[in-house]
Tab-separated table of C-alpha atoms and ligand atoms in Angstrom:
chain	number	residue	atom	x	y	z
A	1	MET	CA	9.900	26.144	15.701
A	2	SER	CA	12.254	25.008	12.614
A	3	LEU	CA	13.830	21.723	11.767
A	4	LEU	CA	17.301	21.525	9.827
A	5	ILE	CA	17.920	18.379	8.035
A	6	ARG	CA	21.779	18.604	7.659
A	7	GLY	CA	23.664	16.924	4.901
A	8	ALA	CA	20.776	14.871	3.001
A	9	ARG	CA	21.226	13.365	-0.538
A	10	LEU	CA	17.912	14.257	-2.159
A	11	TYR	CA	16.522	11.106	-4.097
A	12	GLY	CA	19.963	9.692	-3.107
A	13	GLU	CA	21.569	11.792	-5.862
A	14	GLY	CA	24.432	14.483	-5.924
A	15	GLU	CA	26.108	16.189	-3.030
A	16	PRO	CA	24.387	16.369	0.470
A	17	VAL	CA	22.358	19.702	0.868
A	18	ASP	CA	20.774	20.882	4.163
A	19	VAL	CA	16.963	20.949	4.157
A	20	LEU	CA	15.204	23.766	6.438
A	21	VAL	CA	11.670	23.125	7.620
A	22	ALA	CA	9.627	25.775	9.036
A	23	ASP	CA	5.944	26.026	9.408
A	24	GLY	CA	5.075	22.886	7.710
A	25	VAL	CA	6.785	23.338	4.452
A	26	ILE	CA	10.197	23.205	3.199
A	27	ALA	CA	11.610	26.771	3.515
A	28	GLU	CA	15.040	26.342	1.875
A	29	ILE	CA	17.233	23.887	0.436
A	30	GLY	CA	20.961	24.307	0.051
A	31	SER	CA	23.972	25.277	2.495
A	32	VAL	CA	21.837	26.615	5.370
A	33	ARG	CA	22.741	28.277	8.626
A	34	ALA	CA	20.787	26.742	11.523
A	35	PRO	CA	18.339	29.334	12.859
A	36	GLU	CA	18.860	29.709	16.768
A	37	ASP	CA	15.808	27.757	17.679
A	38	ALA	CA	16.235	24.882	15.092
A	39	GLU	CA	16.076	21.499	15.978
A	40	VAL	CA	18.897	19.745	13.818
A	41	VAL	CA	18.960	16.477	12.376
A	42	GLU	CA	22.302	14.868	11.239
A	43	ALA	CA	21.421	13.029	7.904
A	44	ARG	CA	25.074	11.882	7.270
A	45	GLY	CA	24.478	11.639	3.635
A	46	GLN	CA	21.303	9.643	4.013
A	47	VAL	CA	18.610	9.470	1.161
A	48	LEU	CA	15.836	11.933	1.445
A	49	LEU	CA	12.504	11.058	-0.185
A	50	PRO	CA	9.043	12.530	-0.346
A	51	GLY	CA	6.919	10.718	2.421
A	52	PHE	CA	5.518	7.452	1.376
A	53	VAL	CA	1.708	6.991	0.390
A	54	ASP	CA	-0.071	3.575	0.928
A	55	LEU	CA	-3.132	2.999	-1.124
A	56	HIS	CA	-3.970	-0.297	0.698
A	57	THR	CA	-3.734	-0.380	4.495
A	58	HIS	CA	-6.079	-2.441	6.828
A	59	LEU	CA	-6.578	-0.661	10.123
A	60	ARG	CA	-9.241	-2.974	11.368
A	61	GLU	CA	-10.891	-0.062	13.146
A	62	PRO	CA	-13.725	-0.301	13.883
A	63	GLY	CA	-14.528	-3.861	14.953
A	64	ARG	CA	-11.397	-5.667	15.119
A	65	GLU	CA	-9.324	-3.558	17.631
A	66	ASP	CA	-7.780	-6.542	18.876
A	67	ALA	CA	-5.695	-6.857	15.600
A	68	GLU	CA	-5.252	-3.257	15.013
A	69	THR	CA	-6.410	0.123	15.802
A	70	ILE	CA	-6.075	3.583	13.936
A	71	GLU	CA	-3.568	4.445	16.295
A	72	THR	CA	-1.286	1.268	16.262
A	73	GLY	CA	-1.828	1.163	12.355
A	74	SER	CA	-0.811	4.974	12.152
A	75	ALA	CA	2.277	4.271	14.242
A	76	ALA	CA	3.446	1.367	12.048
A	77	ALA	CA	3.001	3.631	9.017
A	78	ALA	CA	4.878	6.326	10.352
A	79	LEU	CA	7.829	4.043	11.345
A	80	GLY	CA	7.451	2.900	7.710
A	81	GLY	CA	8.096	6.208	6.502
A	82	TYR	CA	4.608	6.755	5.426
A	83	THR	CA	2.881	10.064	5.731
A	84	ALA	CA	-0.410	9.153	4.166
A	85	VAL	CA	-2.466	5.667	4.145
A	86	PHE	CA	-5.762	4.791	2.662
A	87	ALA	CA	-7.612	2.524	4.920
A	88	MET	CA	-9.616	-0.224	3.418
A	89	ALA	CA	-13.607	-0.607	4.013
A	90	ASN	CA	-13.634	-4.168	5.146
A	91	THR	CA	-14.149	-3.130	8.845
A	92	ASP	CA	-17.208	-4.081	10.940
A	93	PRO	CA	-19.400	-2.316	10.435
A	94	VAL	CA	-18.275	-1.846	6.772
A	95	ALA	CA	-17.283	1.311	5.631
A	96	ASP	CA	-20.104	1.838	3.392
A	97	ASN	CA	-21.706	5.081	4.450
A	98	ALA	CA	-20.632	8.451	5.260
A	99	VAL	CA	-20.828	7.777	9.180
A	100	VAL	CA	-18.172	5.181	9.129
A	101	VAL	CA	-15.956	7.013	6.696
A	102	GLU	CA	-16.016	10.106	8.589
A	103	HIS	CA	-15.284	8.230	12.054
A	104	VAL	CA	-12.050	6.598	10.489
A	105	TRP	CA	-11.105	10.047	9.169
A	106	ARG	CA	-11.806	11.619	12.558
A	107	ARG	CA	-9.986	9.139	14.346
A	108	GLY	CA	-7.081	9.310	11.969
A	109	ARG	CA	-6.882	13.204	12.626
A	110	GLU	CA	-7.049	12.511	16.418
A	111	THR	CA	-4.018	10.192	16.336
A	112	GLY	CA	-2.245	12.875	13.991
A	113	LEU	CA	0.682	10.459	13.017
A	114	VAL	CA	-0.148	9.930	9.334
A	115	ASP	CA	-3.089	11.205	7.070
A	116	VAL	CA	-5.470	8.521	7.357
A	117	HIS	CA	-8.017	8.354	4.176
A	118	PRO	CA	-11.056	6.169	4.331
A	119	VAL	CA	-11.588	4.182	1.505
A	120	GLY	CA	-15.461	3.553	0.905
A	121	ALA	CA	-16.885	0.111	-0.155
A	122	VAL	CA	-18.324	0.062	-3.606
A	123	THR	CA	-21.160	-2.198	-2.544
A	124	VAL	CA	-23.419	-2.217	0.386
A	125	GLY	CA	-21.981	-4.639	3.030
A	126	LEU	CA	-19.129	-5.766	0.527
A	127	LYS	CA	-22.218	-8.001	-0.710
A	128	GLY	CA	-21.354	-7.365	-4.309
A	129	GLU	CA	-25.422	-7.102	-4.802
A	130	LYS	CA	-26.214	-3.133	-4.526
A	131	LEU	CA	-24.104	-0.031	-5.123
A	132	ALA	CA	-23.176	1.790	-1.783
A	133	GLU	CA	-23.880	5.533	-1.869
A	134	LEU	CA	-20.540	6.747	-3.234
A	135	GLY	CA	-21.594	10.357	-3.519
A	136	THR	CA	-22.522	10.755	-0.163
A	137	MET	CA	-19.073	9.361	1.293
A	138	ALA	CA	-17.312	11.320	-1.376
A	139	LYS	CA	-19.072	14.528	-0.401
A	140	SER	CA	-18.744	13.522	3.313
A	141	ALA	CA	-16.299	15.321	5.655
A	142	ALA	CA	-13.961	12.200	4.802
A	143	GLY	CA	-13.769	13.429	1.060
A	144	VAL	CA	-13.693	9.870	0.028
A	145	ARG	CA	-11.610	9.613	-3.268
A	146	MET	CA	-11.102	5.801	-3.485
A	147	PHE	CA	-13.874	3.120	-3.306
A	148	SER	CA	-12.894	-0.649	-2.986
A	149	ASP	CA	-14.542	-3.906	-1.653
A	150	ASP	CA	-11.249	-5.028	-1.208
A	151	GLY	CA	-11.066	-8.637	0.303
A	152	HIS	CA	-13.974	-9.375	-1.935
A	153	CYS	CA	-14.156	-8.476	-5.803
A	154	VAL	CA	-17.135	-6.809	-7.426
A	155	ALA	CA	-17.510	-9.666	-9.375
A	156	ASP	CA	-20.883	-8.799	-11.175
A	157	PRO	CA	-19.940	-7.333	-14.349
A	158	LEU	CA	-23.223	-5.010	-14.657
A	159	LEU	CA	-22.380	-3.998	-11.061
A	160	MET	CA	-18.976	-2.920	-11.842
A	161	ARG	CA	-19.908	-1.333	-14.765
A	162	ARG	CA	-22.475	1.015	-13.190
A	163	ALA	CA	-19.720	1.689	-10.211
A	164	LEU	CA	-17.232	2.866	-13.141
A	165	GLU	CA	-19.707	4.859	-14.729
A	166	TYR	CA	-20.978	6.502	-11.594
A	167	SER	CA	-17.315	7.079	-10.390
A	168	THR	CA	-16.576	9.279	-13.434
A	169	ALA	CA	-19.296	11.669	-12.252
A	170	LEU	CA	-17.556	11.927	-8.650
A	171	ASP	CA	-14.133	11.761	-10.285
A	172	VAL	CA	-12.962	9.127	-7.974
A	173	VAL	CA	-11.176	5.875	-8.078
A	174	ILE	CA	-12.697	2.363	-8.149
A	175	ALA	CA	-9.942	-0.139	-6.826
A	176	GLN	CA	-10.769	-3.668	-7.526
A	177	HIS	CA	-9.285	-6.676	-5.795
A	178	ALA	CA	-9.597	-8.960	-8.547
A	179	GLU	CA	-10.689	-12.492	-7.873
A	180	GLU	CA	-13.356	-14.356	-10.057
A	181	PRO	CA	-14.987	-15.951	-7.070
A	182	ARG	CA	-16.239	-19.013	-9.140
A	183	LEU	CA	-12.730	-20.004	-9.946
A	184	THR	CA	-11.602	-19.596	-6.324
A	185	VAL	CA	-14.127	-21.470	-4.396
A	186	GLY	CA	-12.278	-23.496	-1.622
A	187	ALA	CA	-8.965	-22.060	-2.708
A	188	GLN	CA	-5.888	-22.174	-0.139
A	189	ALA	CA	-3.148	-21.570	-2.246
A	190	HIS	CA	-1.534	-20.747	-5.690
A	191	GLU	CA	-2.571	-23.359	-8.134
A	192	GLY	CA	0.472	-24.967	-9.060
A	193	GLU	CA	3.103	-27.546	-7.935
A	194	THR	CA	3.144	-26.542	-4.606
A	195	ALA	CA	-0.497	-26.538	-3.769
A	196	SER	CA	-0.843	-30.132	-5.477
A	197	ARG	CA	1.974	-31.603	-3.419
A	198	LEU	CA	0.686	-29.919	-0.098
A	199	GLY	CA	-3.188	-31.117	-1.026
A	200	TYR	CA	-4.465	-27.380	-0.932
A	201	ALA	CA	-7.180	-26.383	-3.307
A	202	GLY	CA	-5.679	-24.143	-6.063
A	203	TRP	CA	-6.179	-20.214	-6.754
A	204	PRO	CA	-5.679	-20.073	-10.410
A	205	ALA	CA	-3.715	-17.066	-12.090
A	206	SER	CA	-6.684	-16.816	-14.519
A	207	ALA	CA	-9.091	-15.989	-11.766
A	208	GLU	CA	-7.280	-12.479	-11.374
A	209	GLU	CA	-6.080	-12.314	-14.802
A	210	SER	CA	-9.742	-12.592	-16.388
A	211	ILE	CA	-11.334	-9.905	-14.002
A	212	VAL	CA	-8.284	-7.302	-14.796
A	213	ALA	CA	-8.916	-7.701	-18.610
A	214	ARG	CA	-12.771	-7.506	-18.077
A	215	ASP	CA	-12.387	-4.321	-15.841
A	216	CYS	CA	-9.687	-2.560	-18.012
A	217	LEU	CA	-12.334	-2.842	-20.993
A	218	LEU	CA	-14.966	-1.782	-18.852
A	219	ALA	CA	-13.056	1.149	-17.540
A	220	GLU	CA	-11.953	2.076	-20.984
A	221	HIS	CA	-15.651	2.347	-22.235
A	222	ALA	CA	-16.748	4.312	-19.304
A	223	ARG	CA	-13.652	6.573	-19.297
A	224	ALA	CA	-13.377	5.921	-15.674
A	225	ARG	CA	-10.452	5.504	-13.363
A	226	LEU	CA	-9.646	1.827	-12.472
A	227	HIS	CA	-7.060	0.936	-9.823
A	228	VAL	CA	-6.199	-2.735	-9.693
A	229	CYS	CA	-5.241	-3.905	-6.276
A	230	HIS	CA	-2.220	-6.382	-5.239
A	231	VAL	CA	-1.366	-7.692	-9.067
A	232	SER	CA	0.186	-11.035	-8.206
A	233	THR	CA	0.724	-12.716	-11.793
A	234	LYS	CA	2.899	-12.329	-14.823
A	235	GLY	CA	-0.170	-12.855	-17.045
A	236	THR	CA	-1.925	-9.746	-15.023
A	237	ALA	CA	1.159	-7.795	-15.782
A	238	ASP	CA	0.744	-8.714	-19.515
A	239	VAL	CA	-2.941	-7.811	-19.463
A	240	LEU	CA	-2.034	-4.193	-17.968
A	241	ARG	CA	0.543	-3.668	-20.510
A	242	TRP	CA	-1.722	-4.591	-23.289
A	243	ALA	CA	-4.527	-2.371	-21.697
A	244	LYS	CA	-2.125	0.716	-20.941
A	245	ASN	CA	-1.056	0.521	-24.447
A	246	ARG	CA	-4.234	0.441	-26.205
A	247	GLN	CA	-5.902	3.387	-24.649
A	248	SER	CA	-4.523	6.919	-24.436
A	249	THR	CA	-6.695	8.286	-21.412
A	250	GLY	CA	-4.233	6.722	-18.775
A	251	VAL	CA	-7.088	5.626	-16.466
A	252	ILE	CA	-5.758	2.428	-15.472
A	253	SER	CA	-3.483	2.133	-12.663
A	254	ALA	CA	-1.957	-0.933	-10.668
A	255	GLU	CA	-0.255	-1.986	-7.333
A	256	VAL	CA	1.954	-4.673	-6.300
A	257	THR	CA	2.766	-5.541	-2.687
A	258	PRO	CA	6.164	-5.967	-1.135
A	259	HIS	CA	5.484	-9.585	-0.653
A	260	HIS	CA	4.481	-10.655	-4.106
A	261	LEU	CA	7.897	-8.993	-5.240
A	262	LEU	CA	9.759	-11.040	-2.656
A	263	LEU	CA	8.117	-14.073	-1.402
A	264	THR	CA	6.941	-17.231	-3.264
A	265	ASP	CA	4.632	-20.112	-3.095
A	266	GLU	CA	7.924	-22.504	-2.068
A	267	ARG	CA	7.369	-21.000	1.615
A	268	LEU	CA	4.105	-23.024	1.940
A	269	SER	CA	6.066	-26.170	2.559
A	270	THR	CA	6.315	-25.050	6.048
A	271	TYR	CA	2.476	-25.036	6.375
A	272	ASP	CA	2.909	-21.789	8.434
A	273	PRO	CA	-0.229	-19.918	8.140
A	274	VAL	CA	1.824	-16.614	8.245
A	275	ASN	CA	2.284	-17.057	4.308
A	276	LYS	CA	-1.278	-17.511	3.712
A	277	VAL	CA	-2.439	-14.284	1.886
A	278	ASN	CA	-5.107	-13.174	-0.667
A	279	PRO	CA	-4.111	-13.270	-3.646
A	280	PRO	CA	-1.728	-16.024	-2.719
A	281	LEU	CA	2.176	-16.047	-3.024
A	282	ARG	CA	2.855	-17.058	-6.704
A	283	THR	CA	5.993	-18.673	-8.205
A	284	ALA	CA	9.443	-17.305	-8.536
A	285	SER	CA	8.960	-16.335	-12.151
A	286	ASP	CA	5.990	-14.431	-11.271
A	287	ALA	CA	7.755	-12.422	-8.864
A	288	ALA	CA	10.500	-11.704	-11.288
A	289	HIS	CA	8.116	-10.302	-13.726
A	290	LEU	CA	6.226	-8.339	-11.043
A	291	ARG	CA	9.645	-6.583	-10.405
A	292	ALA	CA	10.168	-6.274	-13.955
A	293	ALA	CA	6.872	-4.616	-14.562
A	294	LEU	CA	6.992	-2.259	-11.474
A	295	ALA	CA	10.421	-0.824	-12.837
A	296	GLU	CA	8.899	-0.523	-16.331
A	297	GLY	CA	5.921	1.378	-14.935
A	298	VAL	CA	3.222	-1.174	-16.343
A	299	ILE	CA	2.571	-1.579	-12.315
A	300	ASP	CA	2.358	1.863	-10.977
A	301	CYS	CA	3.190	1.574	-7.418
A	302	VAL	CA	3.607	-0.178	-4.226
A	303	ALA	CA	1.050	-0.836	-1.762
A	304	THR	CA	1.315	-2.777	1.506
A	305	ASP	CA	-1.980	-4.859	1.684
A	306	HIS	CA	-0.920	-4.484	5.724
A	307	ALA	CA	-3.408	-6.964	6.995
A	308	PRO	CA	-3.209	-7.431	10.503
A	309	HIS	CA	-4.746	-10.437	12.149
A	310	ALA	CA	-5.230	-11.634	16.042
A	311	VAL	CA	-3.077	-14.502	17.274
A	312	GLN	CA	-6.281	-16.838	17.223
A	313	ASP	CA	-6.876	-16.206	13.617
A	314	LYS	CA	-3.377	-17.217	12.229
A	315	ASP	CA	-2.321	-19.538	14.957
A	316	CYS	CA	-4.173	-22.227	13.511
A	317	GLU	CA	-4.640	-24.899	10.877
A	318	TRP	CA	-3.833	-23.563	7.394
A	319	ALA	CA	-7.381	-23.692	6.127
A	320	ALA	CA	-8.959	-21.681	9.073
A	321	ALA	CA	-6.366	-19.020	8.989
A	322	ARG	CA	-7.000	-15.598	7.731
A	323	PRO	CA	-5.431	-14.612	4.503
A	324	GLY	CA	-3.034	-11.601	5.194
A	325	MET	CA	0.290	-10.307	6.436
A	326	LEU	CA	1.509	-6.947	7.785
A	327	GLY	CA	3.441	-4.820	5.767
A	328	LEU	CA	3.866	-1.037	6.666
A	329	GLN	CA	6.822	-1.405	8.742
A	330	THR	CA	8.905	-3.527	6.099
A	331	ALA	CA	7.580	-2.180	2.886
A	332	LEU	CA	10.826	0.101	2.579
A	333	SER	CA	13.215	-2.604	3.401
A	334	VAL	CA	11.557	-5.262	0.935
A	335	VAL	CA	11.743	-2.773	-1.982
A	336	THR	CA	15.399	-1.809	-1.197
A	337	GLU	CA	15.971	-5.557	-1.178
A	338	THR	CA	13.870	-6.378	-4.551
A	339	MET	CA	14.217	-3.175	-6.385
A	340	VAL	CA	17.128	-1.262	-5.608
A	341	ARG	CA	19.943	-3.829	-4.541
A	342	THR	CA	18.982	-5.447	-8.012
A	343	GLY	CA	19.491	-2.367	-9.617
A	344	LEU	CA	15.728	-2.305	-11.077
A	345	LEU	CA	15.061	1.079	-9.548
A	346	ASP	CA	17.268	3.945	-8.148
A	347	TRP	CA	15.882	5.989	-5.247
A	348	ARG	CA	14.265	8.492	-7.644
A	349	GLY	CA	12.478	5.398	-8.787
A	350	VAL	CA	11.621	4.469	-5.290
A	351	ALA	CA	10.168	7.907	-4.622
A	352	ARG	CA	8.042	7.357	-7.816
A	353	VAL	CA	6.499	4.013	-6.910
A	354	MET	CA	6.160	4.502	-3.198
A	355	SER	CA	5.165	8.299	-3.138
A	356	GLU	CA	4.412	10.132	-6.047
A	357	ARG	CA	2.544	7.624	-8.251
A	358	PRO	CA	-0.047	6.629	-5.235
A	359	ALA	CA	-0.348	10.241	-4.413
A	360	GLU	CA	-1.370	11.052	-8.151
A	361	ILE	CA	-3.540	8.100	-8.568
A	362	ALA	CA	-5.477	8.955	-5.334
A	363	GLY	CA	-5.542	12.838	-6.117
A	364	LEU	CA	-3.656	14.013	-3.090
A	365	ALA	CA	-2.370	17.441	-3.511
A	366	ASP	CA	0.021	17.490	-0.690
A	367	HIS	CA	1.695	14.167	-0.891
A	368	GLY	CA	4.438	12.773	-3.066
A	369	ARG	CA	5.308	16.177	-4.007
A	370	PRO	CA	8.733	17.529	-5.448
A	371	ILE	CA	11.279	18.228	-2.787
A	372	VAL	CA	11.670	21.883	-3.212
A	373	ALA	CA	11.276	25.005	-1.262
A	374	GLY	CA	7.593	25.828	-0.884
A	375	GLU	CA	6.322	22.396	-0.942
A	376	PRO	CA	4.808	20.866	2.354
A	377	ALA	CA	7.466	18.947	4.295
A	378	ASN	CA	5.904	15.502	4.044
A	379	LEU	CA	9.551	13.695	3.959
A	380	THR	CA	11.059	10.328	4.768
A	381	LEU	CA	14.769	10.111	5.510
A	382	VAL	CA	16.267	6.554	4.638
A	383	ASP	CA	19.760	5.034	5.548
A	384	PRO	CA	20.067	2.979	2.603
A	385	ASP	CA	23.152	0.834	3.919
A	386	ALA	CA	21.813	0.060	7.373
A	387	GLU	CA	20.136	-3.334	7.796
A	388	TRP	CA	17.774	-4.590	10.557
A	389	THR	CA	16.483	-7.818	11.612
A	390	VAL	CA	12.726	-8.178	11.727
A	391	ARG	CA	10.964	-9.105	14.945
A	392	GLY	CA	6.979	-9.309	14.960
A	393	ALA	CA	7.100	-8.602	18.121
A	394	GLU	CA	8.864	-5.461	18.139
A	395	LEU	CA	6.647	-3.853	15.295
A	396	ALA	CA	4.172	-1.266	16.333
A	397	SER	CA	1.128	-3.063	15.138
A	398	LEU	CA	-0.985	-4.977	17.825
A	399	ALA	CA	-0.618	-8.017	15.402
A	400	THR	CA	2.724	-10.096	14.908
A	401	ASN	CA	1.920	-11.850	11.583
A	402	THR	CA	5.067	-10.655	9.600
A	403	PRO	CA	6.245	-13.154	6.965
A	404	TYR	CA	9.787	-11.731	7.356
A	405	GLU	CA	10.313	-12.803	10.964
A	406	GLY	CA	13.958	-13.264	11.780
A	407	MET	CA	14.895	-11.902	8.123
A	408	ARG	CA	17.775	-9.566	7.751
A	409	LEU	CA	16.768	-6.725	5.522
A	410	PRO	CA	18.491	-3.458	4.222
A	411	GLY	CA	16.961	-0.009	4.047
A	412	VAL	CA	16.076	1.663	7.433
A	413	VAL	CA	13.670	4.795	7.807
A	414	THR	CA	15.402	7.151	10.319
A	415	LEU	CA	13.118	10.041	10.135
A	416	THR	CA	9.351	10.807	8.997
A	417	LEU	CA	7.996	14.178	8.846
A	418	LEU	CA	4.246	14.956	8.422
A	419	ARG	CA	3.724	18.929	7.516
A	420	GLY	CA	7.054	19.233	9.372
A	421	GLN	CA	6.163	17.755	12.563
A	422	ILE	CA	8.455	14.505	13.374
A	423	THR	CA	6.269	11.515	13.613
A	424	ALA	CA	8.952	8.716	13.721
A	425	ARG	CA	12.705	9.077	14.642
A	426	GLU	CA	15.018	6.214	14.694
A	427	GLY	CA	12.442	3.671	14.873
A	428	LYS	CA	10.551	5.524	17.687
A	429	ILE	CA	7.265	7.011	17.537
A	430	VAL	CA	7.881	10.883	18.399
B	1	DOR	O1	-4.791	-11.114	2.273
B	1	DOR	C1	-5.483	-10.285	2.421
B	1	DOR	N1	-5.931	-9.908	3.564
B	1	DOR	N2	-6.388	-10.198	1.350
B	1	DOR	C2	-7.324	-9.478	1.251
B	1	DOR	O2	-7.705	-9.046	0.065
B	1	DOR	C3	-8.069	-8.916	2.360
B	1	DOR	C4	-7.038	-8.815	3.583
B	1	DOR	C5	-7.629	-8.721	5.045
B	1	DOR	O3	-8.592	-7.893	5.036
B	1	DOR	O4	-7.145	-9.364	5.742
B	2	ZN	ZN1	-7.400	-7.680	-1.560
C-alpha cells in the first residue's frame, strides 16, 4: 500500500511537487504517477513539513487518567501534527524507575499514534534529594534519553552537578524546570504590576534566570547536555545568549512554549485559572523578546508543556487551581500567529523549531529528518491560509483547559503521517 501526496510545497518553498510514500519511507519526490493501489491526498499547494517533535508533554498516565491518558494525549498530538512526544515524569507513581518508563513506552507503542518517549525523573519521587537510577532507565526497553523533574526544579546545586556529570556517561540530556523554590514560595503570578494590582504573591523573573545561569555553568564544567524547559523571560534569553557564546561545545539548548510566545499576564485580570501556568505568563515585553530569541536561535525550539487538568483542579479559586494549559493541538496555530504571520520565521524555520531541533536535542534518529527520498515518512501537512476557532470541548484531550477558547487562529494541520501511516487527517484520528 502506498500513499501519494499530490501537489505539496516542501517547507512552503518552490513549486508544488508530488511525494510518494511506500513501506514507511519517502519513496519518490517530483512529478509522480500514482501507482494503482495508491491512496491519493490532494495537497493543493499546502506546506509539507517533517512531523513535529514535542520535548515537553504531560500525558498524566499513570495516575491521573481523569485528566488525560496516553491514548487521548497521543490523539491530541497526532491532530496537532506531532509524530513524537516526550512524556514528562511527574505521574503517579513517578517515572523514576524502569518499570514505570517501560509501562509508558509500551502503552505509547500499543496506541501507535505517535512515538511516546518517556522522560525519566532526575531524583527519586521528584523530591530533589537523591538521584534516581538514570542508568537503569536509560538502558531499559524504553531507552530513556531525557531526564527531568519538571514541575519541580532540581534546586540543590550539588545534586544538579552530580546529575549533569552522571548524564555524560549515559549520553543523555538533563532538562531543567528552572525555578529557585526559595524565591517562589506562595507565588501565584508573574511578579509585576498585574500581580500587585490583583493581590497575588509574585513569581520573580530572577527565580528562573538565576537557576539557568547556574546550570549553564554547571553544564559547561561537566561538559554535559543541559536543556532549559519553558523559558519565560527576557533575562533568561539573555543568559542563554551569553552562555551559548562563551562555550564552543554547544551543549545548552532551550525551549519556549506557545503560550509564552502569545499570552501575557494582562489576561490575569479575569481571575480565570485557565491562565494559571508555571512558569507564569509574563509581560508583553518578555513575549516579544522570546519571539526574537526563538527566531535568532538562542532559544532552540518550541515545546508545548501540554498540561491537561481535570475540571475540579481548574474550575476553582485561583490559589487552589493547578498550573498548566493544553497545548498539543494549538501549538502550530500559535506558532503560525506569533512567528510566521509576523515574518519572524518562514516555514523552513518552523520545521527547524518544531521538528529538527527538538529531534536533535533528544537524539531521535528518525524524526526531524529532511524531506528527501529514503527518509522515514514522518510528515505533517499544514494549510497555512486556513483558520479555525478553538473549542476546548472539541479537542481530543480529556481535559478542556485551553487558554485559547473561542480564539480564531491561523494554520491548520490537515494530515499527519507516522512511518507512512496516516494518524490524523482533516481534524480526525485515522
Ligand atoms: O504549568 C505547569 N504544569 N508547569 C509545570 O511545570 C508542571 C505542569 C503540570 O504538570 O501540570
Ligand atoms: Zn515545568
